[in-house]
PDB file of C-alpha atoms and ligand atoms in Angstrom:
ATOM      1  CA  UNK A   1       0.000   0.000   0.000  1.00 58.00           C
ATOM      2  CA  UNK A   2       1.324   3.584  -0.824  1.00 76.00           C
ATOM      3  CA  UNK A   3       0.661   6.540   1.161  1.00 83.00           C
ATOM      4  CA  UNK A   4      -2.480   8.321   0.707  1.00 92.00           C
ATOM      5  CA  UNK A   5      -1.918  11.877  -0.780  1.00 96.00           C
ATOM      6  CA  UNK A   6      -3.792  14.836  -0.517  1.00 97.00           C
ATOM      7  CA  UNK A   7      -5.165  15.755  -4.584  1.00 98.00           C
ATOM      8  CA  UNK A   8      -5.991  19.497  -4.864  1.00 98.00           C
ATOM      9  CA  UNK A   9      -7.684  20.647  -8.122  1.00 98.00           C
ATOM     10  CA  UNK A  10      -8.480  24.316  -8.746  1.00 98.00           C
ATOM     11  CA  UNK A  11      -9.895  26.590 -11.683  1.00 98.00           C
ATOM     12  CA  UNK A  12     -13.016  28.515 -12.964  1.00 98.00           C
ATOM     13  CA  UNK A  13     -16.363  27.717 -13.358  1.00 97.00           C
ATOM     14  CA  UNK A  14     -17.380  24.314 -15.338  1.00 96.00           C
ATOM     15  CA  UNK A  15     -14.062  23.508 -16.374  1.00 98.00           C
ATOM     16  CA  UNK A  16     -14.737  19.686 -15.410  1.00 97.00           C
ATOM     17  CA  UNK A  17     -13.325  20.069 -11.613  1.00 98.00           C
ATOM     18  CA  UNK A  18     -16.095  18.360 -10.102  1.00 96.00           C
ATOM     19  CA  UNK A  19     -16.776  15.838 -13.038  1.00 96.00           C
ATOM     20  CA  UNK A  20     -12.949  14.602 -13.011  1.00 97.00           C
ATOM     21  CA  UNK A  21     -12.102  15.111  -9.266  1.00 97.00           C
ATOM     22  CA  UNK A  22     -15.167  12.526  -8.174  1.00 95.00           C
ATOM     23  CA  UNK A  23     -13.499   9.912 -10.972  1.00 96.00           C
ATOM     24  CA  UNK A  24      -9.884  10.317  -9.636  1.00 97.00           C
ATOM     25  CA  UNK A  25     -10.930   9.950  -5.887  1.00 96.00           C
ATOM     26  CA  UNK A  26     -13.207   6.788  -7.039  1.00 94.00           C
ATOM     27  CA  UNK A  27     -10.374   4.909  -8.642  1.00 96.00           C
ATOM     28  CA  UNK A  28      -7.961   5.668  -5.454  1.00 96.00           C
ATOM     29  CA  UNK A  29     -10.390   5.019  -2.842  1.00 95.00           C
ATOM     30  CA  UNK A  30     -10.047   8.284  -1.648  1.00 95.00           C
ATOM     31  CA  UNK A  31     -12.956  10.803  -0.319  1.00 94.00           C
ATOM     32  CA  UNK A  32     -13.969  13.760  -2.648  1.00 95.00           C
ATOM     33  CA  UNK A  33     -15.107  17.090  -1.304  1.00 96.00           C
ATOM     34  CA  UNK A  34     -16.200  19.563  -3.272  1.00 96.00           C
ATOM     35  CA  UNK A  35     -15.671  23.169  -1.336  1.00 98.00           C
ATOM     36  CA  UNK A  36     -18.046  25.125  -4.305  1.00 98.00           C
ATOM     37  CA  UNK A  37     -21.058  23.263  -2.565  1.00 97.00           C
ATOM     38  CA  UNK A  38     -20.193  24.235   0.869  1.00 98.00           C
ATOM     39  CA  UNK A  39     -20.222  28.125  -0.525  1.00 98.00           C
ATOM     40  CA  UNK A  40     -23.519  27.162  -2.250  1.00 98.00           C
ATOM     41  CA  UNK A  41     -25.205  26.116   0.812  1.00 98.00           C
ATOM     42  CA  UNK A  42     -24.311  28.533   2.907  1.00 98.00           C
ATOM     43  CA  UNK A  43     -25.461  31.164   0.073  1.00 98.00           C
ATOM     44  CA  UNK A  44     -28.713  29.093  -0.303  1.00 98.00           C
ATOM     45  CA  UNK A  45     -29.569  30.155   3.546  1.00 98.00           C
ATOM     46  CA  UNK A  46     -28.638  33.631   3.142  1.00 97.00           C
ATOM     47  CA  UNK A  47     -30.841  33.518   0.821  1.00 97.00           C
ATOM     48  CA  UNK A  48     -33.716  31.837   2.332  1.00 97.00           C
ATOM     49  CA  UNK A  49     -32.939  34.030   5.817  1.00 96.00           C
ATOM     50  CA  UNK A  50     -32.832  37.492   3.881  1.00 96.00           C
ATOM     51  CA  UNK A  51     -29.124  37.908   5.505  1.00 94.00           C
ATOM     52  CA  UNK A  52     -27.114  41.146   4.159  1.00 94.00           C
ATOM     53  CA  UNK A  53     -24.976  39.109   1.697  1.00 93.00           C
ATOM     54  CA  UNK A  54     -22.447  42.379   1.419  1.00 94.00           C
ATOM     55  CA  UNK A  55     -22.054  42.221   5.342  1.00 94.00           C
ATOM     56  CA  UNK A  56     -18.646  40.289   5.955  1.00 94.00           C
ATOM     57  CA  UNK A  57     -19.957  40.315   9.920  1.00 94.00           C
ATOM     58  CA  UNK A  58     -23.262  38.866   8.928  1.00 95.00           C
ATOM     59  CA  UNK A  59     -22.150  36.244   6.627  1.00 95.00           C
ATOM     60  CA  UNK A  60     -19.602  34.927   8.903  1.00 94.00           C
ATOM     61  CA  UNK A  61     -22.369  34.772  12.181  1.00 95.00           C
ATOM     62  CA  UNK A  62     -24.733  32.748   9.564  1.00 96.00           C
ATOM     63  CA  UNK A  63     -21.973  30.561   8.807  1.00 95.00           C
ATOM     64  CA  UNK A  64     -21.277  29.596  12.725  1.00 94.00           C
ATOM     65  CA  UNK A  65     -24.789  28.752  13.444  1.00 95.00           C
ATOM     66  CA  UNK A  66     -24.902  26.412   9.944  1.00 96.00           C
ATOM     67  CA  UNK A  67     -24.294  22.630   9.702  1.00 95.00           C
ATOM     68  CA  UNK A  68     -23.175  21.914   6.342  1.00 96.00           C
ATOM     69  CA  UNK A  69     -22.596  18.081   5.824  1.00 94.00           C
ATOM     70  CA  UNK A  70     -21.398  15.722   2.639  1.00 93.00           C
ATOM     71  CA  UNK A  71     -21.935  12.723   2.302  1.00 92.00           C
ATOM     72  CA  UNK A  72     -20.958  10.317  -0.635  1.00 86.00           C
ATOM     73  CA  UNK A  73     -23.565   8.594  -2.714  1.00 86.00           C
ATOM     74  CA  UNK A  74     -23.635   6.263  -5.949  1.00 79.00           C
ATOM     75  CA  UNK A  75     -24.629   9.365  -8.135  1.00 75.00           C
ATOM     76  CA  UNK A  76     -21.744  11.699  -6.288  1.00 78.00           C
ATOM     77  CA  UNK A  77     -22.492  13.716  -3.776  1.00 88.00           C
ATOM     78  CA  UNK A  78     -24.890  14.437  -1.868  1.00 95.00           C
ATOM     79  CA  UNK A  79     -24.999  17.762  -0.204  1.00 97.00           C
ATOM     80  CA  UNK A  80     -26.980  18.614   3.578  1.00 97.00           C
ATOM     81  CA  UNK A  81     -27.400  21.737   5.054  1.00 97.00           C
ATOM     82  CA  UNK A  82     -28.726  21.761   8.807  1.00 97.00           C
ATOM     83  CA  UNK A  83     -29.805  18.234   7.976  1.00 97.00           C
ATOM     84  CA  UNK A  84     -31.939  18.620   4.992  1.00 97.00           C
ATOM     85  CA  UNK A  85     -30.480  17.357   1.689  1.00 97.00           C
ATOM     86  CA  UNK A  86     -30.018  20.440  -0.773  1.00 98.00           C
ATOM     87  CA  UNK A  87     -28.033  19.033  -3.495  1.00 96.00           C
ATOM     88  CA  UNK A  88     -30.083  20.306  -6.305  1.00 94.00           C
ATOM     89  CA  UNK A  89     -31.289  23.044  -4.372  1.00 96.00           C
ATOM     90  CA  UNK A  90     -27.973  24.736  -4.549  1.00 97.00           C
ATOM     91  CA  UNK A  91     -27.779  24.501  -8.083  1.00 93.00           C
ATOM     92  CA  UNK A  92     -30.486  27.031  -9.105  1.00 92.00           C
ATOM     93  CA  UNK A  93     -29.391  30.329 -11.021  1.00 91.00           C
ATOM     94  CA  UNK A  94     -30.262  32.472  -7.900  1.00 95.00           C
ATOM     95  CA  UNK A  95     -27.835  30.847  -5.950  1.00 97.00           C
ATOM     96  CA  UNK A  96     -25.328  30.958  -8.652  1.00 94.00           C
ATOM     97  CA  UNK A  97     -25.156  34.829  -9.321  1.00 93.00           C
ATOM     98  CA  UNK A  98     -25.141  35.272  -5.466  1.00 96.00           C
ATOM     99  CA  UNK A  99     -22.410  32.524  -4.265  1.00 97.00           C
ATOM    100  CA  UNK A 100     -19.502  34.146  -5.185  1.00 96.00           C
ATOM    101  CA  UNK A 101     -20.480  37.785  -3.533  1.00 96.00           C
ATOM    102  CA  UNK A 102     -20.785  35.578  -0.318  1.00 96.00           C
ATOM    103  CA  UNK A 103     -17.693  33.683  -0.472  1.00 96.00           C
ATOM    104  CA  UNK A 104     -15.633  36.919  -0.766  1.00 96.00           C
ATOM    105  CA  UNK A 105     -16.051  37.540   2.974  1.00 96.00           C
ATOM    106  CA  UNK A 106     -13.008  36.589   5.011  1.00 96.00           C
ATOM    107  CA  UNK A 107     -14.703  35.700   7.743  1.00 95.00           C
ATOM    108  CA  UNK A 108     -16.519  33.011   5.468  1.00 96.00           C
ATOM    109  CA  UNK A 109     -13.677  31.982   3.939  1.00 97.00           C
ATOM    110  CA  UNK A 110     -11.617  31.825   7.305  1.00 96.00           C
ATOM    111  CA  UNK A 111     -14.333  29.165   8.674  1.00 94.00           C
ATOM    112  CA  UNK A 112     -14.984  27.074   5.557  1.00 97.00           C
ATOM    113  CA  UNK A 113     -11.011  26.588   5.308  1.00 97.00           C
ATOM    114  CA  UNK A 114     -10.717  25.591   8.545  1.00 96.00           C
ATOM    115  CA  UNK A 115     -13.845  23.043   7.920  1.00 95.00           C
ATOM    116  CA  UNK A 116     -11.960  21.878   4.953  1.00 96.00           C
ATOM    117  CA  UNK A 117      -8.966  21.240   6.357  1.00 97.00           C
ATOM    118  CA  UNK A 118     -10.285  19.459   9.111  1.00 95.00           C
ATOM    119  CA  UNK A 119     -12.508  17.260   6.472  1.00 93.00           C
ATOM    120  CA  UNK A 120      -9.514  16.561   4.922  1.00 93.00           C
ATOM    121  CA  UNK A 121      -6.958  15.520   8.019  1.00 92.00           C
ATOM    122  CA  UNK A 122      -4.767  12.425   7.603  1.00 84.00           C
ATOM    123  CA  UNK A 123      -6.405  10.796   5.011  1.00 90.00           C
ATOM    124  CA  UNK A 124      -6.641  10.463   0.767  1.00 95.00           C
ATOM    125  CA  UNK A 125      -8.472  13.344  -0.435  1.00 97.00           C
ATOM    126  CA  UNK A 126      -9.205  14.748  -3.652  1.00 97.00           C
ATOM    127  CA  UNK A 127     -10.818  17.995  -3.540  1.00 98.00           C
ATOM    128  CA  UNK A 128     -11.850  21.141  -5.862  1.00 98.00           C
ATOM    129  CA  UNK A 129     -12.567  24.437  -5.556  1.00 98.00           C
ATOM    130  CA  UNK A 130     -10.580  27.654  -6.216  1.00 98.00           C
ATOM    131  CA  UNK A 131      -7.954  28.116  -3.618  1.00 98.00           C
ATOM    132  CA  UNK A 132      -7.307  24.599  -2.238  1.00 98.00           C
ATOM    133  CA  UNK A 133      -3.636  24.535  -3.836  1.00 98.00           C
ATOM    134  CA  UNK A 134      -2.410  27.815  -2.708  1.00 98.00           C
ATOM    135  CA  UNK A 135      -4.542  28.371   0.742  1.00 98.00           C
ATOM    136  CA  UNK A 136      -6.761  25.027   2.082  1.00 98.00           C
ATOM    137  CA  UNK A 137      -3.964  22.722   1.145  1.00 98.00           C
ATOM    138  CA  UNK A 138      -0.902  24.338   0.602  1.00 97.00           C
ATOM    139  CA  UNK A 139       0.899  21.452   1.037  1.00 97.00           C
ATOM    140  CA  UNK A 140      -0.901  18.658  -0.948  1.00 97.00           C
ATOM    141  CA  UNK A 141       0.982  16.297  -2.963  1.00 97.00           C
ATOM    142  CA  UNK A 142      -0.581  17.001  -5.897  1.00 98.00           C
ATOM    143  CA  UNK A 143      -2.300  20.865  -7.161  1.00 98.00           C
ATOM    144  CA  UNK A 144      -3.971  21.260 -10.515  1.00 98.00           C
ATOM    145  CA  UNK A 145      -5.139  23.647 -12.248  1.00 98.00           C
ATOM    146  CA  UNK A 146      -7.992  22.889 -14.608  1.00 98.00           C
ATOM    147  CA  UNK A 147      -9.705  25.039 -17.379  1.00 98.00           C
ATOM    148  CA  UNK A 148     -11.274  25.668 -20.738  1.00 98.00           C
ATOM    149  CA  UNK A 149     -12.130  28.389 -23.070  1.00 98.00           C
ATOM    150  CA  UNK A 150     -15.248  30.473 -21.697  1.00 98.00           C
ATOM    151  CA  UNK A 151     -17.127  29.290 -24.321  1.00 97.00           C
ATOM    152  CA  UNK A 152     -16.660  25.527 -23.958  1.00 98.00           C
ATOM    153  CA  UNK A 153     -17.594  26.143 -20.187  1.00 98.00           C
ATOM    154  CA  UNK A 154     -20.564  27.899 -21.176  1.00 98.00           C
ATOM    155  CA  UNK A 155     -21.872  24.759 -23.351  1.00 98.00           C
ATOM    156  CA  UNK A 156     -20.738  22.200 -20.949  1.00 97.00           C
ATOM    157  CA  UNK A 157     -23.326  24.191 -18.220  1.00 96.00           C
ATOM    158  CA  UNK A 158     -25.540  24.943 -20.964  1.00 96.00           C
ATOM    159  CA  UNK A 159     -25.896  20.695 -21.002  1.00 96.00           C
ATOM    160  CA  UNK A 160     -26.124  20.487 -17.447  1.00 93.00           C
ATOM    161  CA  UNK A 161     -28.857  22.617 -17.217  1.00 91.00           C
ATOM    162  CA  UNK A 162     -30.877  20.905 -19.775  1.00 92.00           C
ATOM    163  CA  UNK A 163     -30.786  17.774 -17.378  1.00 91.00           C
ATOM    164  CA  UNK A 164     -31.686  20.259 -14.339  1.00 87.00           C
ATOM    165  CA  UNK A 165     -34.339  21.817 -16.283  1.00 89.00           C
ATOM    166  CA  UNK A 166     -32.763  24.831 -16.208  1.00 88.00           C
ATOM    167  CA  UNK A 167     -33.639  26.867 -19.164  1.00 90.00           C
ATOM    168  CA  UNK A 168     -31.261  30.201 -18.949  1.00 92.00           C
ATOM    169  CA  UNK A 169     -30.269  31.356 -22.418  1.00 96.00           C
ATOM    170  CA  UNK A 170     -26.154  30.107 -23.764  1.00 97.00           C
ATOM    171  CA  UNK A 171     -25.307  33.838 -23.929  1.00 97.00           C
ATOM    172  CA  UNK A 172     -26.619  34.372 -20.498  1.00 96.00           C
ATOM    173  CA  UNK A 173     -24.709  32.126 -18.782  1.00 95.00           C
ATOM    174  CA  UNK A 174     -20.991  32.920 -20.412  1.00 97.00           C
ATOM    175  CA  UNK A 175     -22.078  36.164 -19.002  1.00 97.00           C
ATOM    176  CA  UNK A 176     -22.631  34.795 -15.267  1.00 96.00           C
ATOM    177  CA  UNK A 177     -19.753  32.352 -15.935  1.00 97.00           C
ATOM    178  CA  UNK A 178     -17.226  34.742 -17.209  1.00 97.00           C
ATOM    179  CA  UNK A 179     -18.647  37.417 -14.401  1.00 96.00           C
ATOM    180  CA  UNK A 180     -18.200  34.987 -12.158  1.00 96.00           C
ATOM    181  CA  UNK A 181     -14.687  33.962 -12.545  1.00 96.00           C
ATOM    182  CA  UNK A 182     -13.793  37.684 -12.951  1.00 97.00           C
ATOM    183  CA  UNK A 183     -15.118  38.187  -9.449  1.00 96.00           C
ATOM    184  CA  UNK A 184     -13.220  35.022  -7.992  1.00 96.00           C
ATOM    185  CA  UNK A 185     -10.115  36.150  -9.032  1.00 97.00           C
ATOM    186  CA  UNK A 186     -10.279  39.722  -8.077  1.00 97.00           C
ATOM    187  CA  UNK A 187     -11.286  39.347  -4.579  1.00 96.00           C
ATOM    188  CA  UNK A 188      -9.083  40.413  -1.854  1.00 95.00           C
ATOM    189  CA  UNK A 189      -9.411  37.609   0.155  1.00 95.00           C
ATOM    190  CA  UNK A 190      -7.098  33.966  -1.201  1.00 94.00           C
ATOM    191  CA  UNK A 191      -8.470  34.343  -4.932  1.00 96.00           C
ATOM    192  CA  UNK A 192      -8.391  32.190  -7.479  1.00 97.00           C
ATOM    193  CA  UNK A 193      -5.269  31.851  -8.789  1.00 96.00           C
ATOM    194  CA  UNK A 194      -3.287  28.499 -10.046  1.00 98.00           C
ATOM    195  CA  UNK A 195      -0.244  27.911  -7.728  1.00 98.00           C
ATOM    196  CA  UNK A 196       2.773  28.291  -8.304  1.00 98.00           C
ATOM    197  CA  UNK A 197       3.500  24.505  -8.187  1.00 98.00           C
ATOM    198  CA  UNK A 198       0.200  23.656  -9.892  1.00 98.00           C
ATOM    199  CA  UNK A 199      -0.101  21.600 -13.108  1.00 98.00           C
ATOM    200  CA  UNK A 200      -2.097  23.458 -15.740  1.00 98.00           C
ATOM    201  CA  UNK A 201      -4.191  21.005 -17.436  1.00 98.00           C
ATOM    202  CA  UNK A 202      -6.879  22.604 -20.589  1.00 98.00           C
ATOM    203  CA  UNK A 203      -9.707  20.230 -20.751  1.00 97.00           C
ATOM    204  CA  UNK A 204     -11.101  22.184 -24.175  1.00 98.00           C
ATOM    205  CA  UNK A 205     -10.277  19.507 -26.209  1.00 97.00           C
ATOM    206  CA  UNK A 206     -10.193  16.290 -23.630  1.00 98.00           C
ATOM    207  CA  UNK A 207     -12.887  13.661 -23.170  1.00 97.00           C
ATOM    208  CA  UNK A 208     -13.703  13.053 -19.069  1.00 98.00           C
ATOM    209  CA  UNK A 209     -11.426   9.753 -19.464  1.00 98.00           C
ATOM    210  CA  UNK A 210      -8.600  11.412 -20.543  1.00 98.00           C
ATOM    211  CA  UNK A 211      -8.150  14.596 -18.281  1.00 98.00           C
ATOM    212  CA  UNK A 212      -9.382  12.103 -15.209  1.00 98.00           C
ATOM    213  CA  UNK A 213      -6.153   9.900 -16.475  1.00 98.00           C
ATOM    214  CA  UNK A 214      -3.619  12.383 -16.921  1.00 98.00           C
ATOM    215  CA  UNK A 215      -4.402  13.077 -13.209  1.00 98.00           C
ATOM    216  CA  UNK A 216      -4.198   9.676 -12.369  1.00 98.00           C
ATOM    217  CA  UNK A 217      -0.723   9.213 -13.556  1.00 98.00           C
ATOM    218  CA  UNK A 218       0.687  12.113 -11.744  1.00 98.00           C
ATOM    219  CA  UNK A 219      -1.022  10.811  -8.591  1.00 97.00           C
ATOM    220  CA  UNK A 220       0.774   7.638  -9.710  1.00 96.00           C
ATOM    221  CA  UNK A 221       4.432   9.224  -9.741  1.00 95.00           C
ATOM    222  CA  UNK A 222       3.864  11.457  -6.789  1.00 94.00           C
ATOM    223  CA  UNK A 223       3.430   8.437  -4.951  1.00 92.00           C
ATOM    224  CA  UNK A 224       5.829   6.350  -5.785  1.00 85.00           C
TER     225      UNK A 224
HETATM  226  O1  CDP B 301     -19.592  24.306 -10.183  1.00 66.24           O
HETATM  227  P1  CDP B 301     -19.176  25.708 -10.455  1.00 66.24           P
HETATM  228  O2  CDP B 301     -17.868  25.744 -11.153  1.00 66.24           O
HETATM  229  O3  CDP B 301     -20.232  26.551 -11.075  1.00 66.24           O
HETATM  230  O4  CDP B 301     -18.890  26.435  -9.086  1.00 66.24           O
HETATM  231  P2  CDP B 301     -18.617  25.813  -7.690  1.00 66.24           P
HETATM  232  O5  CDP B 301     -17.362  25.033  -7.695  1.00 66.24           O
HETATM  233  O6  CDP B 301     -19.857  25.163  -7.222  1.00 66.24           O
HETATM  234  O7  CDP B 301     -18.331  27.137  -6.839  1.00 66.24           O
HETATM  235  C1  CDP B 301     -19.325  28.127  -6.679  1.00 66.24           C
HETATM  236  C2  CDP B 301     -18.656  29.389  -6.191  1.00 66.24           C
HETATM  237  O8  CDP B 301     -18.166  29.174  -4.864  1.00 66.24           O
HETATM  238  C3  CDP B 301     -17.457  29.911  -6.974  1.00 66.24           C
HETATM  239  O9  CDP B 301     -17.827  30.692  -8.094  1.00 66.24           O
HETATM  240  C4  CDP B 301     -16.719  30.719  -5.910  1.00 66.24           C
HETATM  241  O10 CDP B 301     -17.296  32.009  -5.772  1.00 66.24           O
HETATM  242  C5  CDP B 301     -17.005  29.945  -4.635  1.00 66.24           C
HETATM  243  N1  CDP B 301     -15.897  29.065  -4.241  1.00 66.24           N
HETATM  244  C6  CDP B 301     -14.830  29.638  -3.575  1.00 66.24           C
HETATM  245  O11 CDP B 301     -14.803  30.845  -3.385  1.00 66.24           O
HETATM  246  N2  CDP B 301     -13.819  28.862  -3.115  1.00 66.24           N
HETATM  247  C7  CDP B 301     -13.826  27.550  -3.302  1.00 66.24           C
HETATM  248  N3  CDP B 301     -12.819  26.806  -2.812  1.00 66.24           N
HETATM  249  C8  CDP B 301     -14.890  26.941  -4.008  1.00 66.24           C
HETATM  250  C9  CDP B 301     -15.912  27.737  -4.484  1.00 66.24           C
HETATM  251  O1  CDP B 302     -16.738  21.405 -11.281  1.00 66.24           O
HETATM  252  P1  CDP B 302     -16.698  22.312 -12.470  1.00 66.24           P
HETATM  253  O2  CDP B 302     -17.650  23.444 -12.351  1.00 66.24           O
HETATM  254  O3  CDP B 302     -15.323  22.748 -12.839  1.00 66.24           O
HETATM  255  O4  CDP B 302     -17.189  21.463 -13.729  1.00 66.24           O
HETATM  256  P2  CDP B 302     -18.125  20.180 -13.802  1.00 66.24           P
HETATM  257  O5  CDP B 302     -19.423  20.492 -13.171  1.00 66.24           O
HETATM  258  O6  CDP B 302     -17.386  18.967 -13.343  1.00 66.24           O
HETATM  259  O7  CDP B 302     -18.276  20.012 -15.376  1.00 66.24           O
HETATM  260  C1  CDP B 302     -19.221  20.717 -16.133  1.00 66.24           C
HETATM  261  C2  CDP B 302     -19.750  19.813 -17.221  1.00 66.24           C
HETATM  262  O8  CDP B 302     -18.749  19.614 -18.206  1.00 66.24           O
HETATM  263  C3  CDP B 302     -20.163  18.420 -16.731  1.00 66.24           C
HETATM  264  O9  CDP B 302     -21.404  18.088 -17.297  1.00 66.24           O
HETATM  265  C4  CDP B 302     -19.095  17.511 -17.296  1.00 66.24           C
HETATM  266  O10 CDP B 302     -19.601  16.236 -17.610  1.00 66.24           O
HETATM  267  C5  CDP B 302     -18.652  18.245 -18.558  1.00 66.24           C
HETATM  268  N1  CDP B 302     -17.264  17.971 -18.991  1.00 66.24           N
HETATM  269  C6  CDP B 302     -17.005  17.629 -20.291  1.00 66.24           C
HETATM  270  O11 CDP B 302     -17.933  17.528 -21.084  1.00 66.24           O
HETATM  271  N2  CDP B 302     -15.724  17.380 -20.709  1.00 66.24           N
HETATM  272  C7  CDP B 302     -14.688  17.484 -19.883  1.00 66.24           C
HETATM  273  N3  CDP B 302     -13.463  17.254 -20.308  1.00 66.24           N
HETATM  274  C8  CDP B 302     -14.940  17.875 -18.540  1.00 66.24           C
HETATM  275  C9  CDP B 302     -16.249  18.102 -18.128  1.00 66.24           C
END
């Protein structure tokens, strides 16, 4: 048996994090946690409370009285907030143009780092987000970062929503996407960046199979 490593995998919106991350961790037996759902759920009861998403102080107290919980499942995973499953829930378009004004707070981010890090102590992890390489896990094994060209992101949602029943226009969401992403890198507070020590891997032109192997084989060497 090798040592388990700790798998970090960063980058914008849709570029396949999620997707590739959950294959990679299946094929090492290693957990997957994917930090964009924690934001989403705690942006899903800011929502549903009416809190002052531009108060950094209000965010954070939200945050402390929260239980946000995932758990594996055979389709992925399955996201709970306060106990009640909200996988899908934190999916919808409203949550998406809001999530990334609430995870700009520091005192947000301060809490859901330390929540990550502690979800991810002493064992094989493979997780995604935007700053796990150069702030939640600064010293994993592994750090990638993953895109695409906006407009292959754009389509990629564009066919996710379709299965959601999501009907928002393709124009409209390489606007929110490319907003987004613009927003996530520009905030003060660990943006997203790539690492220094990060791979860069472009997933434009790669099936699932083949980005999810190319990750696979550096987990391979950086074990051995
Ligand atoms: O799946 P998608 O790429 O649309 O986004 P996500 O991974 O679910 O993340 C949603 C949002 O959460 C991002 O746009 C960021 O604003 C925020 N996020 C973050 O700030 N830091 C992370 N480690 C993960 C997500
Ligand atoms: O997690 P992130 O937002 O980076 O992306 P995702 O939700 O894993 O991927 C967005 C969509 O792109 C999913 O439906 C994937 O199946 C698809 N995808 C793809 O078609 N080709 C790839 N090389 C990677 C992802």
């Amino acid at each position: 048996m090798t040592n388990p490593i700790q798998i970090a995998i960063d980058g914008p919106a849709a570029a396949g994090k999620s997707t590739i991350a959950k294959i990679v961790a299946e094929q090492l037996g290693y957990i997957y946690i994917d930090t964009g759902a924690m934001y989403r759920a705690i942006t899903l009861k800011a929502i549903n409370e009416g809190i002052n998403m531009a108060s950094n102080e209000e965010a954070g107290e939200l945050l402390l009285r929260t239980q946000i919980d995932l758990e594996p499942s055979d389709n992925g995973q399955l996201v709970f907030m306060d106990g009640e499953e909200v996988t899908e829930a934190i999916r919808t378009q409203q949550v998406t143009k809001a999530v990334s004004e609430m995870s700009a707070h520091a005192l947000v981010r301060e809490r859901m780092v330390e929540l990550q890090r502690q979800l991810a102590e002493s064992r094989g992890v493979v997780m995604d987000g935007r700053d796990i390489g150069t702030d939640v896990l600064p010293n994993a094994a592994l750090k990638v970062f993953m895109s695409a060209t906006v407009e292959e992101r754009a389509q990629r949602r564009f066919a996710d929503n379709q299965v959601r029943g999501i009907n928002t226009p393709l124009a409209e969401l390489q606007e929110e996407i490319a907003a987004r992403d613009k927003m996530d890198s520009e905030r003060e507070v660990s943006p997203l960046k790539q690492a220094e020590d990060a791979i860069y891997i472009d997933t434009t032109d790669l099936t699932i199979q083949e980005a999810a192997q190319k990750i696979l084989t550096l987990a391979q060497e950086r074990m051995a």
